[in-house]
Tab-separated table of C-alpha atoms in Angstrom:
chain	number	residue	atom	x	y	z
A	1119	UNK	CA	161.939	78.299	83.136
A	1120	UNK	CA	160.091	76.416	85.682
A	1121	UNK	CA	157.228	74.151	85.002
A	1122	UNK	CA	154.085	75.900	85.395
A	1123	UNK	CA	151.947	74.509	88.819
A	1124	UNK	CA	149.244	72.125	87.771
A	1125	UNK	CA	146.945	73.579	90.784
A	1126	UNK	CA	146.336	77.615	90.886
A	1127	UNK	CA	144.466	79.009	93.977
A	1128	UNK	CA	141.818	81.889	92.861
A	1129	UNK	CA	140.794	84.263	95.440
A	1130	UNK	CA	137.383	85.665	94.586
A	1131	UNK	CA	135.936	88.987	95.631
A	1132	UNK	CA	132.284	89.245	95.516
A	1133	UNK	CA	132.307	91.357	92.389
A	1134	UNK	CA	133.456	88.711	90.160
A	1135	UNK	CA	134.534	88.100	87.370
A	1136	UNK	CA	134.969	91.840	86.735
A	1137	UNK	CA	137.156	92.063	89.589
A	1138	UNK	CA	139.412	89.080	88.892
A	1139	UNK	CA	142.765	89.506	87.418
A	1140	UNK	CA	144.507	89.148	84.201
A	1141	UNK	CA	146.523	86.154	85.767
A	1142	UNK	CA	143.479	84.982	87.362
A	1143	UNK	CA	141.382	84.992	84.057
A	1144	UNK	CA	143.894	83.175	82.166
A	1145	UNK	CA	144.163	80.435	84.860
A	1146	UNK	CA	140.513	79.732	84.344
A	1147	UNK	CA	140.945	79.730	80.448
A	1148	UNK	CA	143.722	77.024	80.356
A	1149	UNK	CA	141.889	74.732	83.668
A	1150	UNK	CA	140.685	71.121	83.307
A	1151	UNK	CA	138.709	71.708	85.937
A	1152	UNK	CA	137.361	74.292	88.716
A	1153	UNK	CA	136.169	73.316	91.899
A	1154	UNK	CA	134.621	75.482	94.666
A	1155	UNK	CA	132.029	76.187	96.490
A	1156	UNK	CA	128.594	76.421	94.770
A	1157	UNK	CA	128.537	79.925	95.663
A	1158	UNK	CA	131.865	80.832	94.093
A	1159	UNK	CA	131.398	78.420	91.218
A	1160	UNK	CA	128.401	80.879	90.776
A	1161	UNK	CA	130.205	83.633	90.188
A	1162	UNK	CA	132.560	82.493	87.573
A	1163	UNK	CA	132.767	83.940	83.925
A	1164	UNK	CA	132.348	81.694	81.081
A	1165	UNK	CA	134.677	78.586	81.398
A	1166	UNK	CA	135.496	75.578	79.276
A	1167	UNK	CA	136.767	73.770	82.116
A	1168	UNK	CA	134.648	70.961	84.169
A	1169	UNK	CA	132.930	72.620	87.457
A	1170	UNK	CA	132.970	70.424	90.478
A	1171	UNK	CA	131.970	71.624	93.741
A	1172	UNK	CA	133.617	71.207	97.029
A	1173	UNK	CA	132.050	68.715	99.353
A	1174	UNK	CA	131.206	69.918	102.845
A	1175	UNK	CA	132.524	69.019	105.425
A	1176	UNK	CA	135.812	70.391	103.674
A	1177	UNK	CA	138.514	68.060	104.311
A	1178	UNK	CA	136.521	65.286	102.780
A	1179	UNK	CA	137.607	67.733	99.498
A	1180	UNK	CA	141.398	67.260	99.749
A	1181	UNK	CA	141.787	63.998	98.686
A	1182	UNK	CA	139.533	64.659	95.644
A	1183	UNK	CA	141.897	67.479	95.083
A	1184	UNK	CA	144.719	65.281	95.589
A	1185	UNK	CA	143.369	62.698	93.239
A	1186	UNK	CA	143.574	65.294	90.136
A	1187	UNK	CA	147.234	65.682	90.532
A	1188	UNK	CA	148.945	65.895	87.211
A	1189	UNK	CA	145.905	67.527	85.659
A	1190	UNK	CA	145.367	71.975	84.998
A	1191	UNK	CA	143.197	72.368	88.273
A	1192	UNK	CA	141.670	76.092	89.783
A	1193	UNK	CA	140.516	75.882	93.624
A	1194	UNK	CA	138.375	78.658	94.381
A	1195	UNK	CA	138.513	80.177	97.649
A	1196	UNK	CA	137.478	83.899	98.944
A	1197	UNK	CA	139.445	86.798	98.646
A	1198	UNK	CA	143.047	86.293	100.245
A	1199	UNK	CA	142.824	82.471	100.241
A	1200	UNK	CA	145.949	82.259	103.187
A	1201	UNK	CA	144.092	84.836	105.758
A	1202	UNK	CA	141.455	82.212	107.584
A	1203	UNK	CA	140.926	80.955	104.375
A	1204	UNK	CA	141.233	77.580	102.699
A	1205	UNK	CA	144.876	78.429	101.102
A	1206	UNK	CA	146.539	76.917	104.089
A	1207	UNK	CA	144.337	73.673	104.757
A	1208	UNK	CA	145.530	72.565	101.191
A	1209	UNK	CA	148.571	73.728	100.179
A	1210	UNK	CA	150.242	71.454	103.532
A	1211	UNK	CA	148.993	68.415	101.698
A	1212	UNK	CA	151.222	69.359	98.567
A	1213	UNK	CA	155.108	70.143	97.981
A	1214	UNK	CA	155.671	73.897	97.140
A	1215	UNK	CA	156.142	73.522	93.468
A	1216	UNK	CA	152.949	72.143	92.813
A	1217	UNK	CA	151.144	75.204	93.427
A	1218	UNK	CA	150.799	78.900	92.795
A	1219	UNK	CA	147.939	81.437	94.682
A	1220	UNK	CA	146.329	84.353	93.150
A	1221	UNK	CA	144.772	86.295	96.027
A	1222	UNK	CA	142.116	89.059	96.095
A	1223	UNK	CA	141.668	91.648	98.325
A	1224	UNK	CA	141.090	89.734	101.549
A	1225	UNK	CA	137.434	90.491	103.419
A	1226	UNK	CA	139.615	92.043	106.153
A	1227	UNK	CA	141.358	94.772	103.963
A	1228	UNK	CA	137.954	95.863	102.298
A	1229	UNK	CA	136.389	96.531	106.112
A	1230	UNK	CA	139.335	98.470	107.311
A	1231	UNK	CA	139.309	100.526	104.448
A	1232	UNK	CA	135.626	101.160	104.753
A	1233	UNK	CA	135.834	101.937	108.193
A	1234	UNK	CA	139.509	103.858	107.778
A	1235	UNK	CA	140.792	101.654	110.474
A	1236	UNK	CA	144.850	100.589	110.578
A	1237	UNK	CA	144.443	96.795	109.910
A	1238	UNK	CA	147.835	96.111	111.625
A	1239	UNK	CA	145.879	97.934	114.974
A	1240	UNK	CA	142.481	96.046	114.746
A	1241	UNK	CA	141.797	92.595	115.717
A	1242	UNK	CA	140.841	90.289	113.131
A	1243	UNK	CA	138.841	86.683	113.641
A	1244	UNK	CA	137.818	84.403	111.562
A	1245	UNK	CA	134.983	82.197	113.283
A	1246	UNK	CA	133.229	80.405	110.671
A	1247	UNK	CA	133.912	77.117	112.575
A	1248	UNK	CA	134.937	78.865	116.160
A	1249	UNK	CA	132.957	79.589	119.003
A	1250	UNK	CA	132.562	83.878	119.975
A	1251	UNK	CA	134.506	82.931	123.537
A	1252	UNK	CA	137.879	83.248	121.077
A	1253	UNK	CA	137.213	86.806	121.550
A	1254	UNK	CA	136.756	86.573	124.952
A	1255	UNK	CA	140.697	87.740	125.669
A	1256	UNK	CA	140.392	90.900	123.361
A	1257	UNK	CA	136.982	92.263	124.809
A	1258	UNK	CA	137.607	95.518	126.077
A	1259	UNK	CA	136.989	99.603	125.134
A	1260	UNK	CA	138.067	100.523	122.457
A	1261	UNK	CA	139.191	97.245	121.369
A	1262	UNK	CA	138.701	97.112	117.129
A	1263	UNK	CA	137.480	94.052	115.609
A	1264	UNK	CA	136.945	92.520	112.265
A	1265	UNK	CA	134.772	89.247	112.439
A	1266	UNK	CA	134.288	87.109	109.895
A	1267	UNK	CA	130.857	84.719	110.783
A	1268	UNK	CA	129.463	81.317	109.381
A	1269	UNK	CA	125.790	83.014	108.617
A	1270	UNK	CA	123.335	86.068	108.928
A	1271	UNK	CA	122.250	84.334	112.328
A	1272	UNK	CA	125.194	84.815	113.822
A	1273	UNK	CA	125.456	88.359	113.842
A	1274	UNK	CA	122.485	87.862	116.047
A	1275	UNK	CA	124.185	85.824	118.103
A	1276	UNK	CA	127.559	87.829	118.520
A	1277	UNK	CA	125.363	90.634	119.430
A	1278	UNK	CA	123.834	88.491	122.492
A	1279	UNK	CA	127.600	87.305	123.535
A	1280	UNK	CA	128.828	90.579	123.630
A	1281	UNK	CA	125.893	91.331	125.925
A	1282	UNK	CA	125.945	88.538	127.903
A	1283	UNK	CA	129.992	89.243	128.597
A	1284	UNK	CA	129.112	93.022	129.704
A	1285	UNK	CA	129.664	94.610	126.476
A	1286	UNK	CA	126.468	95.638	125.308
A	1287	UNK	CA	127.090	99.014	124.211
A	1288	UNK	CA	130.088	97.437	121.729
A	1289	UNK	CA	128.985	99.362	118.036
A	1290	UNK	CA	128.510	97.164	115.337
A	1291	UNK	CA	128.842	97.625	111.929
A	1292	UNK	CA	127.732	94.483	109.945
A	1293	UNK	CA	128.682	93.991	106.030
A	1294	UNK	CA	126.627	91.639	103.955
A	1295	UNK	CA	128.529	90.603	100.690
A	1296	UNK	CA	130.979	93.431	100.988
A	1297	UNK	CA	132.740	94.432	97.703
A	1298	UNK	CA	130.007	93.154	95.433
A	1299	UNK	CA	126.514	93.777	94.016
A	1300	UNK	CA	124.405	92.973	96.972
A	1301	UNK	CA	126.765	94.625	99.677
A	1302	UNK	CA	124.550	96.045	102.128
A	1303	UNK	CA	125.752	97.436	105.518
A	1304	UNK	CA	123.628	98.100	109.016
A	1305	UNK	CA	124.971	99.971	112.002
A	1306	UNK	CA	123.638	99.351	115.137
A	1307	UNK	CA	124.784	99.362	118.952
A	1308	UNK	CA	124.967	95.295	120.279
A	1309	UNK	CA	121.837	95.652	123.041
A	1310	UNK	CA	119.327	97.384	119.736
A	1311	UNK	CA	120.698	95.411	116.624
A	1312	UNK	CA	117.389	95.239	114.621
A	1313	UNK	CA	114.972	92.101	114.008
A	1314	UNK	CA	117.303	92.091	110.003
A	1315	UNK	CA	117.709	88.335	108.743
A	1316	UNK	CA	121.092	89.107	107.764
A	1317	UNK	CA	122.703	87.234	104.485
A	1318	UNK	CA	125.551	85.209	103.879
A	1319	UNK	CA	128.264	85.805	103.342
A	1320	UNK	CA	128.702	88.683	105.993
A	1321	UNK	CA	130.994	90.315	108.150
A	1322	UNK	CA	131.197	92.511	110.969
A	1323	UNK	CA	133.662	95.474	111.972
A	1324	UNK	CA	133.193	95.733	116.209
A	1325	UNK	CA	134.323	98.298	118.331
A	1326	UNK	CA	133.935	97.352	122.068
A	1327	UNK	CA	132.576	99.226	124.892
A	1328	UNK	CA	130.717	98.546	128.238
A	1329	UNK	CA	131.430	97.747	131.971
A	1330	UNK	CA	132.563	94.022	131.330
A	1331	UNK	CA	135.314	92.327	132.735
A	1332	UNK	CA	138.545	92.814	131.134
A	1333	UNK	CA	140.938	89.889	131.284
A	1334	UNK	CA	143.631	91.072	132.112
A	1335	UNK	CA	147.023	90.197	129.922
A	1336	UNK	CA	149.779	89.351	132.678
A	1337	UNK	CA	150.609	85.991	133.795
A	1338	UNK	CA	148.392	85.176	137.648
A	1339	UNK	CA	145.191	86.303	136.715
A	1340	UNK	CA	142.283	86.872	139.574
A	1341	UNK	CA	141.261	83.595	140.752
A	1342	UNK	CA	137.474	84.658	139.822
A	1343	UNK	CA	138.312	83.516	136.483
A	1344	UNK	CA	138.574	80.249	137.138
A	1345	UNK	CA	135.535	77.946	138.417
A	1346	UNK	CA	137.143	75.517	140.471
A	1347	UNK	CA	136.596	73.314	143.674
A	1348	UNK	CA	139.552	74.633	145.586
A	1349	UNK	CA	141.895	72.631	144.153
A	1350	UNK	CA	143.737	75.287	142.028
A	1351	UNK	CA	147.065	77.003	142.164
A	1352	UNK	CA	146.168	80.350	143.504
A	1353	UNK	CA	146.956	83.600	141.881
A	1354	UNK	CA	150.543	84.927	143.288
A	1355	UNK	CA	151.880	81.219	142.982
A	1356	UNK	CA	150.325	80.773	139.543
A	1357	UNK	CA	152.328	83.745	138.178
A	1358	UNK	CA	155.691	82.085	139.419
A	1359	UNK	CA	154.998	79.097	138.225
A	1360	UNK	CA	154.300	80.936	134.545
A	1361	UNK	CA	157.584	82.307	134.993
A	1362	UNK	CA	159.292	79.514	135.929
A	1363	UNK	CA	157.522	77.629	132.816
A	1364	UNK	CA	158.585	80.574	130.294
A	1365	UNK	CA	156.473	79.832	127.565
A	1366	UNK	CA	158.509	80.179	123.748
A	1367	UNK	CA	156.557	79.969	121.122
A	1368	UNK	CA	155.179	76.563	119.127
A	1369	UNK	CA	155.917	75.073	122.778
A	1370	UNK	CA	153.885	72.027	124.264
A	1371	UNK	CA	152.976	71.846	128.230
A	1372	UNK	CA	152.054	68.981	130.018
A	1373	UNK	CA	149.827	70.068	132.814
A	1374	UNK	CA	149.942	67.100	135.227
A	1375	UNK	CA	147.208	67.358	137.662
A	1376	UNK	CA	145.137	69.948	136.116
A	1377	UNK	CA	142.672	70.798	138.731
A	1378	UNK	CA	140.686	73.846	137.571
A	1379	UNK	CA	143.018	74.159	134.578
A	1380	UNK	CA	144.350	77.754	135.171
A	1381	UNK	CA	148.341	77.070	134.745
A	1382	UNK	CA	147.315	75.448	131.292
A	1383	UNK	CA	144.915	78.135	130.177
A	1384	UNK	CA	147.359	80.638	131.139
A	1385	UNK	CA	149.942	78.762	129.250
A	1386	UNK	CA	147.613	79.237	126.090
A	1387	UNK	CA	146.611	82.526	126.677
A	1388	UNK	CA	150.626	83.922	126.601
A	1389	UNK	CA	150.719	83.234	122.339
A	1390	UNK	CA	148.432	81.022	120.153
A	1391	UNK	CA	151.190	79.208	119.055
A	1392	UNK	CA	151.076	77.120	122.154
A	1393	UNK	CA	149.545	74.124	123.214
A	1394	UNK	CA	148.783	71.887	126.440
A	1395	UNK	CA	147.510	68.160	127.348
A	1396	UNK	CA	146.015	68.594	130.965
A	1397	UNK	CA	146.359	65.137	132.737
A	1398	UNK	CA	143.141	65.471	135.320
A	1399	UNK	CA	142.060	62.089	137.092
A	1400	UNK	CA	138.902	63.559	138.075
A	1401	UNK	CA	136.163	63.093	135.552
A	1402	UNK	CA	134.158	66.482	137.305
A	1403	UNK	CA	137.414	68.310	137.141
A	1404	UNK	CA	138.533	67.005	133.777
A	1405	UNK	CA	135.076	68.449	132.797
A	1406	UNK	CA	135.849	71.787	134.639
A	1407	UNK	CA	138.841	72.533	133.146
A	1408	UNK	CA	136.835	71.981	129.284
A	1409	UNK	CA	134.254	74.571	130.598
A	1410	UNK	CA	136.938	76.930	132.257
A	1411	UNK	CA	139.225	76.405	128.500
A	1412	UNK	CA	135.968	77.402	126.830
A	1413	UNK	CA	135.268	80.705	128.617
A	1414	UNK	CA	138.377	82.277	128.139
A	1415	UNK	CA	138.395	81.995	124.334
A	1416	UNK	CA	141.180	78.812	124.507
A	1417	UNK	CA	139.565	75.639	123.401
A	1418	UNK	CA	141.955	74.151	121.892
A	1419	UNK	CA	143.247	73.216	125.312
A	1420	UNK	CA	143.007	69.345	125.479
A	1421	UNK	CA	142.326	67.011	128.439
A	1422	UNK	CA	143.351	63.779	129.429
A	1423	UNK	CA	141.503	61.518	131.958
A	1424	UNK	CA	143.664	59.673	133.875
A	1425	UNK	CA	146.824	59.076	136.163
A	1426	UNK	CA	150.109	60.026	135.549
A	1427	UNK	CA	152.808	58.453	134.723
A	1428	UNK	CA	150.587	55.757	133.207
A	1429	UNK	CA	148.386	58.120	131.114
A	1430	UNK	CA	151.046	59.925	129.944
A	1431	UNK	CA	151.995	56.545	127.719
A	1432	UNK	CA	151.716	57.397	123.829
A	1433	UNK	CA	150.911	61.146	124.233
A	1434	UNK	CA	152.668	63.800	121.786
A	1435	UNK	CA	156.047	64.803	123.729
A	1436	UNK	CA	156.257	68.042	125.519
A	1437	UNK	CA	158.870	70.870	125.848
A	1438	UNK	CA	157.507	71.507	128.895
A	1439	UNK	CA	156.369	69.725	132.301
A	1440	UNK	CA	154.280	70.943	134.940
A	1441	UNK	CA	153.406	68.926	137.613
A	1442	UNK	CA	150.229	70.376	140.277
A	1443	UNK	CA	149.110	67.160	141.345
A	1444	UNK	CA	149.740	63.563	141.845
A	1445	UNK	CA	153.641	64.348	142.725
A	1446	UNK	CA	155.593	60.969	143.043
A	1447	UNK	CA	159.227	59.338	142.906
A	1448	UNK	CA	157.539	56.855	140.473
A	1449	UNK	CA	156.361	59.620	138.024
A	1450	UNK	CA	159.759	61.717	138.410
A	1451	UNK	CA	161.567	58.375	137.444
A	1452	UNK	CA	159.271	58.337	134.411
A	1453	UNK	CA	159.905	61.515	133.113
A	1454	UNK	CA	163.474	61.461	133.525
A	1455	UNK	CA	163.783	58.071	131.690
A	1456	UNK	CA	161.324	59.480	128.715
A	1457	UNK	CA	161.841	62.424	128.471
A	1458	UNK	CA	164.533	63.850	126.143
A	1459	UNK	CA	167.103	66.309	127.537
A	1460	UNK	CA	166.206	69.729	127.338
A	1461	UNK	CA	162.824	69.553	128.488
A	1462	UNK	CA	162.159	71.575	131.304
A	1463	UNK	CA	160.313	70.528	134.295
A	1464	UNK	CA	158.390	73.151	137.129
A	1465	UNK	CA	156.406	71.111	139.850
A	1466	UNK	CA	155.111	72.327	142.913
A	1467	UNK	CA	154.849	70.594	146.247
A	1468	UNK	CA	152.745	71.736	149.351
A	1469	UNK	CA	153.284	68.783	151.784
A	1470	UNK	CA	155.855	67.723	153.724
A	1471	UNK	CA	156.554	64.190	151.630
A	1472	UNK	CA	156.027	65.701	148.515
A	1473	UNK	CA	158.553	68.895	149.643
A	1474	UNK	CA	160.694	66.135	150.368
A	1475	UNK	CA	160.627	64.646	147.361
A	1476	UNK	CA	161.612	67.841	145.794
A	1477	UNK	CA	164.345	68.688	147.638
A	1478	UNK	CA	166.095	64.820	146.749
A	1479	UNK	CA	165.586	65.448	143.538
A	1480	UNK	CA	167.445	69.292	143.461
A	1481	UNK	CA	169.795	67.528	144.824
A	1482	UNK	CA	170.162	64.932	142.518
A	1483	UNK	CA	169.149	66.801	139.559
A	1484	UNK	CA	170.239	70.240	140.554
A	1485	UNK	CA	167.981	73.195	138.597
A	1486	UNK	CA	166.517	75.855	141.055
A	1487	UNK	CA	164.320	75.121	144.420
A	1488	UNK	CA	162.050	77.840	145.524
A	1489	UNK	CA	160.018	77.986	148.783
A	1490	UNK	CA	157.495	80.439	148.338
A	1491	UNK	CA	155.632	81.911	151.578
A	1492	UNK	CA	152.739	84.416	151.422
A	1493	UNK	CA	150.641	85.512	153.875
A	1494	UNK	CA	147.729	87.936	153.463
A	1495	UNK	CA	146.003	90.659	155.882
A	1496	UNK	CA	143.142	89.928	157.431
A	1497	UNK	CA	140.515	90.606	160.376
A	1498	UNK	CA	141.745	89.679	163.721
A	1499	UNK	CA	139.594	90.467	166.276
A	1500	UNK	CA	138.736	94.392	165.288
A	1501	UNK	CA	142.478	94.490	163.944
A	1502	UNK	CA	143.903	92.849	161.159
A	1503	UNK	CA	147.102	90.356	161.080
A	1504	UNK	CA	148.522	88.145	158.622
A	1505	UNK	CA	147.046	85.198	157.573
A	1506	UNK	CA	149.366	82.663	155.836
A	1507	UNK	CA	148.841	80.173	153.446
A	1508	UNK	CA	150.503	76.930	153.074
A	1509	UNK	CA	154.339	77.473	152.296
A	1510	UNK	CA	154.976	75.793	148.157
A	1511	UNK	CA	158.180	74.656	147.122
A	1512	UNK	CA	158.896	75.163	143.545
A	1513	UNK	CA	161.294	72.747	142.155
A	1514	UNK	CA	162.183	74.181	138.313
A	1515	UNK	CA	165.096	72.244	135.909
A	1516	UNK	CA	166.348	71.430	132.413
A	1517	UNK	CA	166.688	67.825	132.323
């Protein structure tokens, strides 16, 4: 038989102890010590076992975990501890025989079955810590949500987002300890929630409706999406270029020359796996792209200030290259001496020098060269004609 772990994760519903299980129970009866939140610590039955609470901010707590290695520990966390919960923010510090989890019912299961949604149909967030734009992708009719919140206030505030994004007749039904003594649920439409100081810990099951903008899912979304200075890669090109970048999952994209930041928020917006450094020399556009991540519910985009190649110097590798802006023989070179093989590279050139450029290095390189023309009706005189744009050339390769 296998040594027992000397840390056990607890998952507590609100209704504890008399919800907790047998396993559960006798973890608490054989711990050295408990620690938890003050709230949860609350809630426990009679225990031998030293209480020490969690200190906030959180991660300050994992090293006092850490530090009790060796000892009969019991982390509390809330319901399922590895669905936005703390189960996952510890157990990555620790080998996978030092541990076992006892989960409750997680906060997510208890709403669905209250409301007789399908969980594995509704959308579920957990923004303690995250700003409301995160939803910003899912928002539209009849869209199902579960959203778990930091405090009462913030149902007030999700209420005012939704409105604010065009969604103000989005129904709301908002739990308040669900599952234990004190539950207490309110049911309002987003534009009329009522003047209710609502308690934590609390919850709210959304379905969406209104006339707001719905973003849509494909790859070259409408430009309007995107505040920007003109220096962006317009729509039609923009959903080439995503093609020719092919997202995988757990991929990294360098976005050299960011502009507005639309090929790297599209990049994030395919699977939330993903993740992109812009490289932006512009401090107003470095800020734009920020504001632009922030809107669309990816903020975990992250920007970079200065001049490629020399910026690029020390940053995580990529799987993936992009290159918008700031084209050059020197920064080629750089990649291809840094680089490892297999990464793929996509850059786009609109002037003659840097389409140039492009087409030395196919031929070096080899990979695919696209020159993509568009052209787009417009008045002309009381008539329409075409009206072109700038011809790109796409250079794409595996180095």
């Amino acid at each position: 038989m296998s040594e027992i772990p000397w840390l056990t994760i607890v998952g507590l519903g609100e209704d504890a102890p008399e919800g907790l299980s047998r396993a559960s129970l006798a973890a608490l009866e054989t711990a050295e010590i408990v620690m938890g939140p003050p709230r949860h610590l609350s809630l426990l039955p009679d225990v031998d076992a030293e209480q020490v609470a969690w200190p906030v901010p959180f991660a300050d707590g994992i090293a006092r975990l850490i530090a009790l290695r060796g000892r009969r520990v019991v982390v509390l966390a809330s319901g399922d501890p590895f669905w936005f919960g703390a189960g996952s923010s510890i157990t990555q510090h620790l080998e996978p025989d030092e541990w076992v989890a006892l989960p409750s019912p997680s906060t997510f299961s208890l709403l669905a079955a209250r409301m007789g949604w399908p969980l594995e149909q509704t959308k579920c967030f957990g923004l303690h810590a995250a700003p409301f734009t995160r939803l910003r992708p899912e928002l539209a009719c009849g869209v199902r949500m579960i959203v778990l919140l930091r405090e009462g206030a913030a149902v007030h505030a999700l209420a005012a987002y939704l409105c604010e994004s065009g969604f103000e007749d989005s129904l709301l039904t908002v739990f308040e300890a669900v599952g234990g003594s004190r539950a207490r649920q309110t049911r309002a439409v987003a534009s009329v929630l009522p003047e209710v100081d609502f308690t934590h810990p609390v919850c709210v099951a959304l379905e969406v409706s209104g006339q707001g903008a719905v973003l849509p899912r494909a790859s070259g979304r409408p430009d309007i999406w995107f505040g920007n200075d003109g220096q962006m890669t317009k729509r039609p090109v923009r959903a080439l270029t995503l093609s020719a970048l092919a997202p995988r999952p757990f991929e990294h994209l360098w976005d050299i020359g960011g502009g507005s930041g639309s090929i790297g928020i599209e990049w994030l917006l395919t699977d939330v796996s993903l993740s992109v450094t812009c490289i932006e020399p512009r401090e107003d556009r470095a800020a734009r792209i920020v504001q632009n991540a922030a809107t669309l519910g990816v903020d975990r985009l992250h920007v970079v200030q200065g001049v490629a190649p020399d910026a690029l110097e020390g940053m995580t590798r990529p799987d993936v290259v992009f290159i918008g802006g700031g084209l050059s023989l020197a920064l080629l070179e750089w990649l291809e001496v840094h680089l490892p093989a297999g990464t793929r590279i996509v850059a786009n050139a609109v002037t003659l020098e840097s389409e140039a450029l492009l087409a030395q290095t196919h031929a070096r390189l080899g990979g695919d060269l696209l020159r993509i023309e568009l052209a787009q009706a417009a008045p002309l005189g009381k008539l329409r004609g075409w009206k072109s744009s700038y011809p790109v050339v796409q250079w794409s390769a595996v180095l």
